[in-house]
């Protein structure tokens, strides 16, 4: 394995409990996310996959009544520590949402949104990063002649890749994806999956999916969740060929979910 | 005995339709009635000459100025205050007993008869602050009158901005204020502007508040501390004192056209807003 790909943890989750008011949505979760790998979170609807994902960049802070105990270490630093600069954290650990959600702005303005809020003013710098981001999301050739068209007029898969480009522009290290293909047709889905493979060279990706084929196609590691518990976490190949826990086997063989 | 649905349906449509026709007919009747009597009087000459003999003859030029200035001042004061309040309530406070209390308060204020605002303006601005009957007193009183409406419409517009936009903005490292400024306000703007335009309409139509706080001078105002009168007040005085029914109707026609223009603007903005959101 090449040097840059040497396996190490970038995120370390330790005994994470999360409550929505009285309801405990995550129960003592411990798992580490490997650097520059794709980790898939699978499990039936409502088992806490999105909740876990959102606790990795503190998006749950926006929800009232959320209480969290335990630790999430990013490069060894606890993101729930009061010293953590939350806007920096969210740029380092970026997010792609379930429904493509470009702003009702032009393609250009969407991509540079994060740069503008970070205070980048120079037109040449914006242009440069914008082009780089669109290239990285495989959109440059299609969109370079209509950068000032409304983003909402693009087909859905391009919208979703535009959202990825918009995220890449702020230079994240980790990309969280919450069922990024669930609004897309199979052809668009495979384009996004191919892109994920490409992005893996430079980024750590955590993807929530309830599409088992997708998890087995794209991910290196798979974590199976069930009602707030992490049931099994291992090599994707192992999970799908020789799961160690009966519940996992039942789930991936489609016996429930 | 059960009436077949076919017939209840016909009965319902007939009754609902009749109610609509009746309402529209009354509206058209009022419009036609006023415009028929007023439009022949209305002319550029009428709009741009000063009244003579207490309004028995001449035009309505100073009144036109008053009708522009008072709502203008009201909106300059009320729009920023109201929009800022609604942004604060929606974006920077959690739904709590206090916000509910504030909302209840604004709802109550929105329902208070305008003459109460007139009385308040008279006591507070005209008397206590010594501003006298003036454009200033009138504009500020009108501002208070339309403030609740502006707050409520802006609140609705801001609330209608999809939550996803806010989430994305935060996830890209924006602060709450940046999110408000760059995402929430631009997307709520058409709805906010609609509220502001409705506020302008209400201040143009208002009579009681203006009589109590701006007086009824017929002179061309030279400062914001001069008294003035608006078309609504002019119409009221001309008709009540029996000075000139002709000029009263001319003024009424001008007033109706002004309000129509303002409300049509609001309507088209609302329309664009909804079209854009879907
Ligand atoms: N904002 C919230 N408030 C209260 N409960 C929530 C909230 N979001 C999610 N939950 C609950 O937490 C559990 C896990 O939800 P979620 O993480 O969305 O599951 P998944 O993504 O696996 O479908 C569910 O039972 C859900 O009802
Ligand atoms: Mg989910």
Coordinates of C-alpha atoms and ligand atoms in Angstrom, one line a residue:
Chain A
X1 CA 0.0 0.0 0.0
X2 CA 1.3 3.4 -1.0
X3 CA 2.5 5.7 1.8
X4 CA -0.4 8.2 1.6
X5 CA -2.9 5.3 1.9
X6 CA -1.4 3.9 5.0
X7 CA -4.4 3.0 7.2
X8 CA -4.9 5.3 10.1
X9 CA -7.9 6.7 11.9
X10 CA -9.0 10.2 11.0
X11 CA -12.1 10.1 13.2
X12 CA -12.4 8.2 16.5
X13 CA -15.8 7.9 18.0
X14 CA -15.7 6.9 21.7
X15 CA -18.8 5.9 23.7
X16 CA -21.0 8.3 21.9
X17 CA -24.5 8.6 23.4
X18 CA -27.0 10.9 21.8
X19 CA -30.5 11.8 23.1
X20 CA -33.3 13.7 21.4
X21 CA -34.9 14.9 24.6
X22 CA -35.7 11.7 26.5
X23 CA -35.2 9.4 23.5
X24 CA -31.8 7.8 23.1
X25 CA -31.0 7.6 19.4
X26 CA -27.4 6.4 19.7
X27 CA -26.2 4.0 22.3
X28 CA -22.6 4.0 23.3
X29 CA -21.2 4.0 19.8
X30 CA -17.5 3.4 19.4
X31 CA -15.9 3.2 15.9
X32 CA -13.0 4.7 14.0
X33 CA -13.2 6.0 10.5
X34 CA -10.2 5.2 8.3
X35 CA -8.3 8.0 6.5
X36 CA -9.0 8.2 2.7
X37 CA -11.4 5.2 2.8
X38 CA -15.1 5.0 2.1
X39 CA -17.1 3.8 5.1
X40 CA -20.7 2.9 4.6
X41 CA -23.3 3.1 7.4
X42 CA -26.2 0.7 6.7
X43 CA -29.2 -0.4 8.7
X44 CA -33.0 -0.1 8.6
X45 CA -34.7 3.3 8.6
X46 CA -34.7 5.1 11.9
X47 CA -31.7 3.2 13.4
X48 CA -29.6 6.4 13.8
X49 CA -27.4 6.5 10.7
X50 CA -28.2 10.1 9.9
X51 CA -27.9 11.0 13.5
X52 CA -24.5 9.5 13.7
X53 CA -23.4 11.2 10.5
X54 CA -24.6 14.6 11.7
X55 CA -22.9 14.2 15.0
X56 CA -19.5 14.1 13.1
X57 CA -19.7 17.7 12.1
X58 CA -22.0 18.9 14.9
X59 CA -25.0 19.5 12.7
X60 CA -27.1 18.1 15.5
X61 CA -26.3 21.3 17.5
X62 CA -28.9 23.0 15.3
X63 CA -31.6 20.7 16.8
X64 CA -33.0 21.8 20.1
X65 CA -33.0 19.3 23.0
X66 CA -30.1 17.2 21.7
X67 CA -27.8 16.0 24.4
X68 CA -24.5 14.2 23.6
X69 CA -22.0 12.4 25.8
X70 CA -18.8 10.7 24.8
X71 CA -16.2 11.8 22.4
X72 CA -15.6 12.3 18.7
X73 CA -12.0 12.8 18.0
X74 CA -10.9 14.4 14.7
X75 CA -7.2 14.0 14.2
X76 CA -7.0 13.4 17.9
X77 CA -9.0 16.5 18.9
X78 CA -12.4 16.3 20.5
X79 CA -14.8 18.2 18.3
X80 CA -17.2 18.6 21.2
X81 CA -14.6 20.4 23.2
X82 CA -15.6 24.0 23.8
X83 CA -12.3 25.1 22.1
X84 CA -13.5 23.7 18.8
X85 CA -14.2 26.4 16.2
X86 CA -17.4 25.1 14.8
X87 CA -17.4 26.8 11.4
X88 CA -13.9 25.4 10.8
X89 CA -15.0 22.0 11.9
X90 CA -17.9 22.1 9.4
X91 CA -15.6 23.0 6.6
X92 CA -13.2 20.2 7.5
X93 CA -16.0 17.7 7.8
X94 CA -18.4 18.7 5.0
X95 CA -21.7 17.3 4.2
X96 CA -23.7 16.2 1.1
X97 CA -27.4 15.9 1.8
X98 CA -30.0 13.4 0.7
X99 CA -31.8 15.7 -1.7
X100 CA -29.7 17.8 -4.0
X101 CA -30.0 21.2 -2.5
X102 CA -28.3 23.9 -4.6
X103 CA -29.2 27.5 -3.5
X104 CA -31.5 29.3 -6.0
X105 CA -28.4 31.1 -7.3
X106 CA -26.2 30.7 -10.4
X107 CA -23.9 27.7 -10.7
X108 CA -21.0 30.0 -10.1
X109 CA -22.4 31.6 -7.0
X110 CA -23.3 28.1 -5.6
X111 CA -19.8 26.8 -5.9
X112 CA -18.1 29.9 -4.4
X113 CA -20.6 30.3 -1.5
X114 CA -18.4 28.7 1.1
X115 CA -15.4 30.8 -0.1
X116 CA -17.4 34.0 0.1
X117 CA -18.5 33.4 3.6
X118 CA -14.9 32.6 4.5
X119 CA -14.0 36.1 3.3
X120 CA -12.4 35.3 -0.1
X121 CA -12.9 38.3 -2.3
X122 CA -10.4 38.1 -5.1
X123 CA -12.1 37.3 -8.3
X124 CA -9.2 35.4 -9.7
X125 CA -9.0 33.2 -6.6
X126 CA -12.7 32.5 -6.7
X127 CA -12.5 31.7 -10.4
X128 CA -9.6 29.4 -9.9
X129 CA -11.1 27.4 -7.0
X130 CA -14.5 27.3 -8.8
X131 CA -13.0 25.7 -11.9
X132 CA -11.0 23.3 -9.8
X133 CA -14.0 22.3 -7.8
X134 CA -16.2 21.8 -10.9
X135 CA -13.4 19.7 -12.5
X136 CA -13.1 17.6 -9.4
X137 CA -16.8 16.9 -9.5
X138 CA -16.6 16.1 -13.2
X139 CA -18.9 19.0 -14.1
X140 CA -16.5 21.5 -15.7
X141 CA -16.9 20.4 -19.3
X142 CA -20.7 20.3 -19.2
X143 CA -21.1 23.6 -17.2
X144 CA -18.2 25.8 -18.2
X145 CA -20.3 27.7 -20.7
X146 CA -23.2 28.3 -18.5
X147 CA -21.7 29.2 -15.2
X148 CA -24.2 32.0 -14.7
X149 CA -27.3 29.9 -15.3
X150 CA -29.5 29.1 -12.4
X151 CA -28.3 25.9 -10.7
X152 CA -31.9 24.7 -10.1
X153 CA -32.3 24.2 -13.8
X154 CA -29.7 21.4 -13.9
X155 CA -30.8 17.8 -14.0
X156 CA -30.8 16.2 -10.5
X157 CA -27.5 14.3 -10.8
X158 CA -25.7 17.4 -11.9
X159 CA -27.3 19.3 -9.0
X160 CA -26.0 16.7 -6.6
X161 CA -22.5 16.8 -8.1
X162 CA -22.7 20.6 -8.0
X163 CA -23.4 20.2 -4.3
X164 CA -20.3 18.1 -4.1
X165 CA -18.3 20.7 -6.0
X166 CA -19.6 23.4 -3.7
X167 CA -18.3 21.4 -0.8
X168 CA -15.0 20.6 -2.3
X169 CA -14.4 24.3 -2.8
X170 CA -14.0 24.8 1.0
X171 CA -11.3 22.1 1.0
X172 CA -12.8 19.5 3.4
X173 CA -10.9 16.4 4.6
X174 CA -13.9 14.3 5.4
X175 CA -17.1 14.2 3.3
X176 CA -20.3 13.0 4.9
X177 CA -23.0 11.8 2.5
X178 CA -26.5 11.1 3.7
X179 CA -28.1 8.8 1.1
X180 CA -26.7 11.0 -1.7
X181 CA -28.3 8.9 -4.4
X182 CA -31.7 8.3 -3.1
X183 CA -33.2 11.0 -5.3
X184 CA -31.4 9.8 -8.4
X185 CA -32.1 7.3 -11.1
X186 CA -29.7 4.3 -11.5
X187 CA -27.6 5.9 -14.3
X188 CA -27.1 9.1 -12.3
X189 CA -26.4 7.0 -9.2
X190 CA -23.6 5.2 -11.0
X191 CA -22.0 8.5 -12.0
X192 CA -22.0 9.7 -8.4
X193 CA -20.6 6.4 -7.3
X194 CA -17.8 6.6 -9.9
X195 CA -17.1 10.1 -8.6
X196 CA -16.9 8.8 -5.1
X197 CA -14.2 6.3 -6.1
X198 CA -12.2 9.2 -7.6
X199 CA -12.7 11.4 -4.6
X200 CA -11.4 8.6 -2.3
X201 CA -7.9 9.4 -3.5
X202 CA -8.0 12.7 -1.6
X203 CA -10.8 12.5 0.9
X204 CA -12.3 10.4 3.6
X205 CA -15.9 9.5 2.8
X206 CA -18.6 8.4 5.1
X207 CA -21.8 7.4 3.3
X208 CA -25.2 6.5 4.7
X209 CA -27.1 4.2 2.4
X210 CA -30.0 1.8 2.7
X211 CA -29.1 0.4 -0.7
X212 CA -27.0 -2.7 0.1
X213 CA -25.6 -3.1 -3.4
X214 CA -24.4 0.5 -3.2
X215 CA -22.6 -0.2 0.1
X216 CA -21.0 -3.3 -1.3
X217 CA -20.0 -1.5 -4.5
X218 CA -18.5 1.6 -3.1
X219 CA -17.3 1.1 0.4
X220 CA -14.2 -0.3 2.0
X221 CA -15.7 -0.7 5.4
X222 CA -19.3 -1.2 6.4
X223 CA -21.0 -0.5 9.7
X224 CA -24.4 -2.1 10.4
X225 CA -26.6 -0.2 12.8
X226 CA -29.8 -1.4 14.4
X227 CA -32.0 0.7 16.8
X228 CA -29.2 3.0 17.9
X229 CA -26.6 0.3 18.3
X230 CA -23.6 -0.5 16.2
X231 CA -24.0 -4.2 15.6
X232 CA -21.1 -5.0 13.4
X233 CA -18.3 -3.0 11.8
X234 CA -15.8 -4.6 9.5
X235 CA -14.3 -4.9 6.0
X236 CA -17.1 -4.5 3.5
X237 CA -16.2 -7.8 1.9
X238 CA -16.4 -9.6 5.2
X239 CA -19.8 -8.0 6.1
X240 CA -21.3 -9.1 2.8
X241 CA -19.7 -12.5 2.5
X242 CA -19.2 -13.7 6.1
X243 CA -21.0 -11.5 8.6
X244 CA -20.1 -12.2 12.1
X245 CA -23.4 -11.5 13.7
X246 CA -26.7 -13.2 12.9
X247 CA -28.6 -9.8 12.8
X248 CA -26.3 -8.5 10.1
X249 CA -26.7 -11.6 8.1
X250 CA -30.5 -11.3 8.3
X251 CA -30.4 -7.7 7.3
X252 CA -28.2 -8.0 4.3
X253 CA -30.0 -11.1 3.1
X254 CA -33.1 -9.0 3.2
X255 CA -34.9 -10.8 5.9
X256 CA -35.8 -7.6 7.6
X257 CA -35.4 -3.8 7.1
Chain B
X1 CA -84.6 11.1 3.8
X2 CA -81.2 11.4 2.2
X3 CA -80.7 13.9 -0.6
X4 CA -78.5 12.3 -3.3
X5 CA -74.9 13.7 -3.4
X6 CA -75.5 14.9 -7.0
X7 CA -78.1 17.4 -5.7
X8 CA -76.2 18.6 -2.6
X9 CA -73.3 19.2 -4.9
X10 CA -75.4 21.3 -7.2
X11 CA -76.9 23.2 -4.2
X12 CA -73.4 23.8 -2.7
X13 CA -72.0 25.1 -6.0
X14 CA -75.0 27.4 -6.5
X15 CA -74.7 28.9 -3.0
X16 CA -71.0 29.3 -3.1
X17 CA -71.2 30.8 -6.6
X18 CA -73.9 33.1 -5.5
X19 CA -71.9 34.4 -2.6
X20 CA -68.9 35.0 -4.8
X21 CA -71.0 36.8 -7.4
X22 CA -72.6 38.9 -4.7
X23 CA -69.3 39.9 -3.2
X24 CA -67.8 40.8 -6.5
X25 CA -70.9 42.7 -7.5
X26 CA -70.7 44.9 -4.4
X27 CA -67.1 45.6 -4.9
X28 CA -67.7 46.6 -8.5
X29 CA -70.7 48.6 -7.5
X30 CA -68.6 50.7 -5.1
X31 CA -65.8 51.1 -7.5
X32 CA -68.1 52.1 -10.4
X33 CA -70.1 54.4 -8.1
X34 CA -67.0 56.3 -6.9
X35 CA -65.2 56.3 -10.2
X36 CA -68.2 57.4 -12.2
X37 CA -68.6 60.5 -10.0
X38 CA -64.9 61.0 -9.5
X39 CA -63.2 60.4 -12.8
X40 CA -64.8 63.3 -14.6
X41 CA -63.3 65.6 -12.0
X42 CA -60.0 63.9 -12.0
X43 CA -57.5 65.6 -14.3
X44 CA -53.9 66.6 -14.3
X45 CA -55.0 70.1 -13.5
X46 CA -57.0 68.8 -10.5
X47 CA -54.0 66.8 -9.3
X48 CA -51.5 69.6 -9.6
X49 CA -53.2 72.8 -8.5
X50 CA -53.7 73.8 -4.9
X51 CA -57.2 73.9 -3.4
X52 CA -59.0 77.2 -3.0
X53 CA -61.7 78.2 -0.6
X54 CA -61.2 75.3 1.8
X55 CA -61.3 72.8 -1.0
X56 CA -64.6 74.0 -2.5
X57 CA -62.7 74.7 -5.7
X58 CA -59.2 74.1 -7.1
X59 CA -57.2 70.9 -6.9
X60 CA -55.5 68.7 -4.4
X61 CA -51.7 69.3 -5.0
X62 CA -50.7 69.8 -1.3
X63 CA -52.8 66.8 -0.4
X64 CA -51.0 64.7 -3.0
X65 CA -47.8 65.7 -1.4
X66 CA -49.1 64.8 2.1
X67 CA -50.4 61.4 0.8
X68 CA -46.9 60.6 -0.5
X69 CA -44.9 61.9 2.5
X70 CA -46.8 60.3 5.4
X71 CA -46.8 56.7 4.1
X72 CA -43.2 57.2 3.0
X73 CA -42.1 58.3 6.4
X74 CA -44.1 55.5 8.0
X75 CA -42.5 52.9 5.8
X76 CA -39.0 54.3 6.3
X77 CA -39.5 53.8 10.0
X78 CA -41.6 50.7 10.1
X79 CA -39.9 48.5 7.4
X80 CA -36.4 48.3 9.0
X81 CA -37.8 47.9 12.5
X82 CA -40.4 45.3 11.5
X83 CA -38.0 43.3 9.3
X84 CA -35.3 43.4 12.0
X85 CA -37.7 42.2 14.6
X86 CA -39.0 39.3 12.5
X87 CA -35.5 38.2 11.6
X88 CA -34.6 38.2 15.2
X89 CA -37.7 36.4 16.3
X90 CA -37.4 33.6 13.7
X91 CA -33.6 33.2 13.4
X92 CA -32.2 34.2 16.7
X93 CA -34.7 33.0 19.3
X94 CA -35.9 29.6 20.1
X95 CA -39.6 29.1 20.1
X96 CA -40.4 29.7 23.8
X97 CA -43.1 31.3 26.0
X98 CA -41.5 34.7 25.4
X99 CA -41.6 34.5 21.6
X100 CA -45.2 33.2 21.8
X101 CA -46.0 36.2 24.0
X102 CA -44.4 38.6 21.5
X103 CA -46.3 37.0 18.7
X104 CA -49.5 37.2 20.6
X105 CA -48.8 40.8 21.3
X106 CA -48.2 41.7 17.7
X107 CA -51.3 39.9 16.7
X108 CA -53.3 41.9 19.2
X109 CA -51.7 45.1 18.0
X110 CA -52.6 44.2 14.4
X111 CA -56.2 44.0 15.5
X112 CA -56.3 47.2 17.4
X113 CA -58.6 49.8 15.7
X114 CA -56.5 52.5 14.0
X115 CA -58.1 55.3 16.0
X116 CA -56.3 53.9 19.1
X117 CA -53.0 54.4 17.3
X118 CA -54.3 57.9 16.4
X119 CA -55.0 58.7 20.0
X120 CA -51.7 57.3 21.2
X121 CA -49.9 59.3 18.5
X122 CA -51.7 62.4 19.5
X123 CA -50.8 62.0 23.2
X124 CA -47.3 60.8 22.7
X125 CA -45.9 62.5 19.6
X126 CA -48.1 65.6 19.2
X127 CA -48.4 66.5 22.9
X128 CA -45.7 64.9 25.1
X129 CA -42.9 65.1 22.6
X130 CA -44.2 68.4 21.3
X131 CA -44.0 67.6 17.7
X132 CA -47.4 69.1 17.1
X133 CA -49.7 68.1 14.3
X134 CA -47.1 67.3 11.7
X135 CA -45.8 64.9 9.1
X136 CA -43.4 63.6 11.7
X137 CA -46.1 62.8 14.3
X138 CA -48.4 61.3 11.6
X139 CA -45.6 59.3 9.9
X140 CA -44.5 57.8 13.2
X141 CA -48.0 57.0 14.4
X142 CA -48.7 55.3 11.0
X143 CA -45.4 53.4 11.4
X144 CA -46.7 52.0 14.7
X145 CA -50.0 51.1 13.1
X146 CA -48.4 49.1 10.3
X147 CA -45.6 47.6 12.3
X148 CA -47.4 44.5 13.5
X149 CA -48.5 43.7 9.9
X150 CA -45.0 44.0 8.6
X151 CA -43.6 41.9 11.4
X152 CA -46.1 39.1 10.8
X153 CA -45.8 39.0 7.0
X154 CA -42.0 39.1 7.2
X155 CA -42.0 36.4 9.8
X156 CA -44.1 34.1 7.6
X157 CA -41.9 34.8 4.6
X158 CA -38.7 34.1 6.6
X159 CA -40.2 30.9 8.0
X160 CA -41.1 29.8 4.5
X161 CA -37.4 29.7 3.4
X162 CA -36.6 26.0 3.2
X163 CA -34.7 24.6 6.2
X164 CA -32.3 22.9 3.8
X165 CA -30.9 26.2 2.6
X166 CA -30.0 27.0 6.2
X167 CA -28.5 23.6 6.9
X168 CA -26.3 23.7 3.7
X169 CA -25.1 27.2 4.6
X170 CA -24.1 26.1 8.1
X171 CA -22.5 23.0 6.7
X172 CA -20.3 25.2 4.5
X173 CA -19.0 27.0 7.5
X174 CA -21.3 30.1 7.5
X175 CA -22.3 31.7 10.7
X176 CA -25.9 32.3 11.5
X177 CA -25.8 35.9 10.6
X178 CA -24.0 35.1 7.3
X179 CA -26.7 32.6 6.6
X180 CA -29.4 35.1 7.4
X181 CA -27.8 37.7 5.2
X182 CA -26.9 35.6 2.2
X183 CA -29.6 32.9 2.1
X184 CA -32.6 33.7 4.3
X185 CA -33.2 37.3 3.5
X186 CA -32.7 37.1 -0.2
X187 CA -35.1 34.2 -0.4
X188 CA -37.7 35.8 1.9
X189 CA -37.5 39.1 0.2
X190 CA -40.5 38.9 -2.2
X191 CA -42.7 38.0 0.8
X192 CA -41.2 40.7 3.0
X193 CA -41.7 43.3 0.3
X194 CA -45.3 42.2 -0.1
X195 CA -45.9 43.0 3.6
X196 CA -44.2 46.4 3.2
X197 CA -46.4 47.2 0.2
X198 CA -49.5 46.2 2.1
X199 CA -48.3 48.5 4.9
X200 CA -48.0 51.4 2.4
X201 CA -51.5 50.7 1.2
X202 CA -52.9 50.8 4.7
X203 CA -51.2 54.1 5.5
X204 CA -52.5 55.7 2.3
X205 CA -56.1 54.7 3.2
X206 CA -55.8 55.6 6.9
X207 CA -58.0 58.5 8.1
X208 CA -58.3 58.5 11.8
X209 CA -54.6 58.3 12.7
X210 CA -53.8 61.1 10.3
X211 CA -56.5 63.5 11.5
X212 CA -55.3 63.0 15.1
X213 CA -51.6 63.3 14.4
X214 CA -50.9 65.2 11.2
X215 CA -53.8 67.6 11.4
X216 CA -55.4 68.8 8.2
X217 CA -53.5 71.8 6.8
X218 CA -54.1 72.6 3.2
X219 CA -50.7 74.3 2.7
X220 CA -47.8 72.8 0.9
X221 CA -45.6 71.5 3.7
X222 CA -42.1 72.9 3.9
X223 CA -40.7 70.7 6.7
X224 CA -41.6 67.4 8.4
X225 CA -42.9 69.5 11.3
X226 CA -45.6 71.1 9.2
X227 CA -49.1 69.8 9.4
X228 CA -50.5 68.2 6.2
X229 CA -53.5 66.2 5.0
X230 CA -53.8 63.1 3.0
X231 CA -56.4 62.3 0.3
X232 CA -58.4 60.1 2.7
X233 CA -58.6 63.0 5.2
X234 CA -59.4 65.5 2.5
X235 CA -62.2 63.4 1.3
X236 CA -63.6 62.9 4.8
X237 CA -63.5 66.7 5.5
X238 CA -65.0 67.7 2.1
X239 CA -67.8 65.2 2.4
X240 CA -68.5 65.8 6.1
X241 CA -68.5 69.5 6.0
X242 CA -70.5 69.4 2.7
X243 CA -67.9 71.7 1.1
X244 CA -67.8 70.1 -2.3
X245 CA -69.1 66.6 -3.1
X246 CA -67.6 67.0 -6.6
X247 CA -64.1 67.5 -5.3
X248 CA -64.7 64.9 -2.7
X249 CA -65.4 62.3 -5.4
X250 CA -62.5 63.5 -7.4
X251 CA -60.2 62.9 -4.4
X252 CA -61.8 59.6 -3.7
X253 CA -61.2 58.4 -7.3
X254 CA -57.5 59.5 -7.0
X255 CA -57.3 57.6 -3.6
X256 CA -58.9 54.4 -5.0
X257 CA -56.5 54.5 -8.0
X258 CA -53.5 55.0 -5.7
X259 CA -54.5 52.1 -3.5
X260 CA -55.3 49.9 -6.5
X261 CA -51.8 50.6 -7.9
X262 CA -50.2 49.7 -4.5
X263 CA -52.2 46.6 -4.0
X264 CA -51.7 45.4 -7.6
X265 CA -48.0 45.7 -7.0
X266 CA -48.3 43.6 -3.9
X267 CA -50.4 41.1 -5.7
X268 CA -47.9 40.6 -8.5
X269 CA -45.0 40.4 -6.1
X270 CA -46.8 37.7 -4.1
X271 CA -47.5 35.9 -7.3
X272 CA -43.8 36.0 -8.3
X273 CA -42.8 34.9 -4.9
X274 CA -45.1 31.8 -5.0
X275 CA -44.1 31.0 -8.6
X276 CA -40.4 31.2 -7.6
X277 CA -40.8 28.9 -4.6
X278 CA -42.5 26.1 -6.5
Ligands
LIG1 N1 -34.9 16.0 15.3 C1 -35.2 14.8 15.9 N2 -36.0 14.9 17.1 C2 -36.4 13.7 17.7 N3 -36.1 12.5 17.2 C3 -35.4 12.4 16.1 C4 -34.9 13.5 15.4 N4 -34.2 13.1 14.3 C5 -34.3 11.7 14.3 N5 -34.9 11.3 15.4 C6 -35.2 9.9 15.8 O1 -33.9 9.3 16.0 C7 -33.9 8.0 15.4 C8 -32.8 7.9 14.4 O2 -33.1 8.8 13.3 P1 -32.2 8.9 12.1 O3 -30.8 9.1 12.5 O4 -32.7 9.9 11.1 O5 -32.3 7.4 11.4 P2 -31.8 6.9 10.0 O6 -31.0 7.9 9.3 O7 -31.0 5.7 10.3 O8 -33.1 6.5 9.3 C9 -35.3 7.8 14.8 O9 -36.1 7.0 15.7 C10 -35.9 9.2 14.7 O10 -37.2 9.2 14.9
LIG2 MG1 -31.5 9.0 7.5

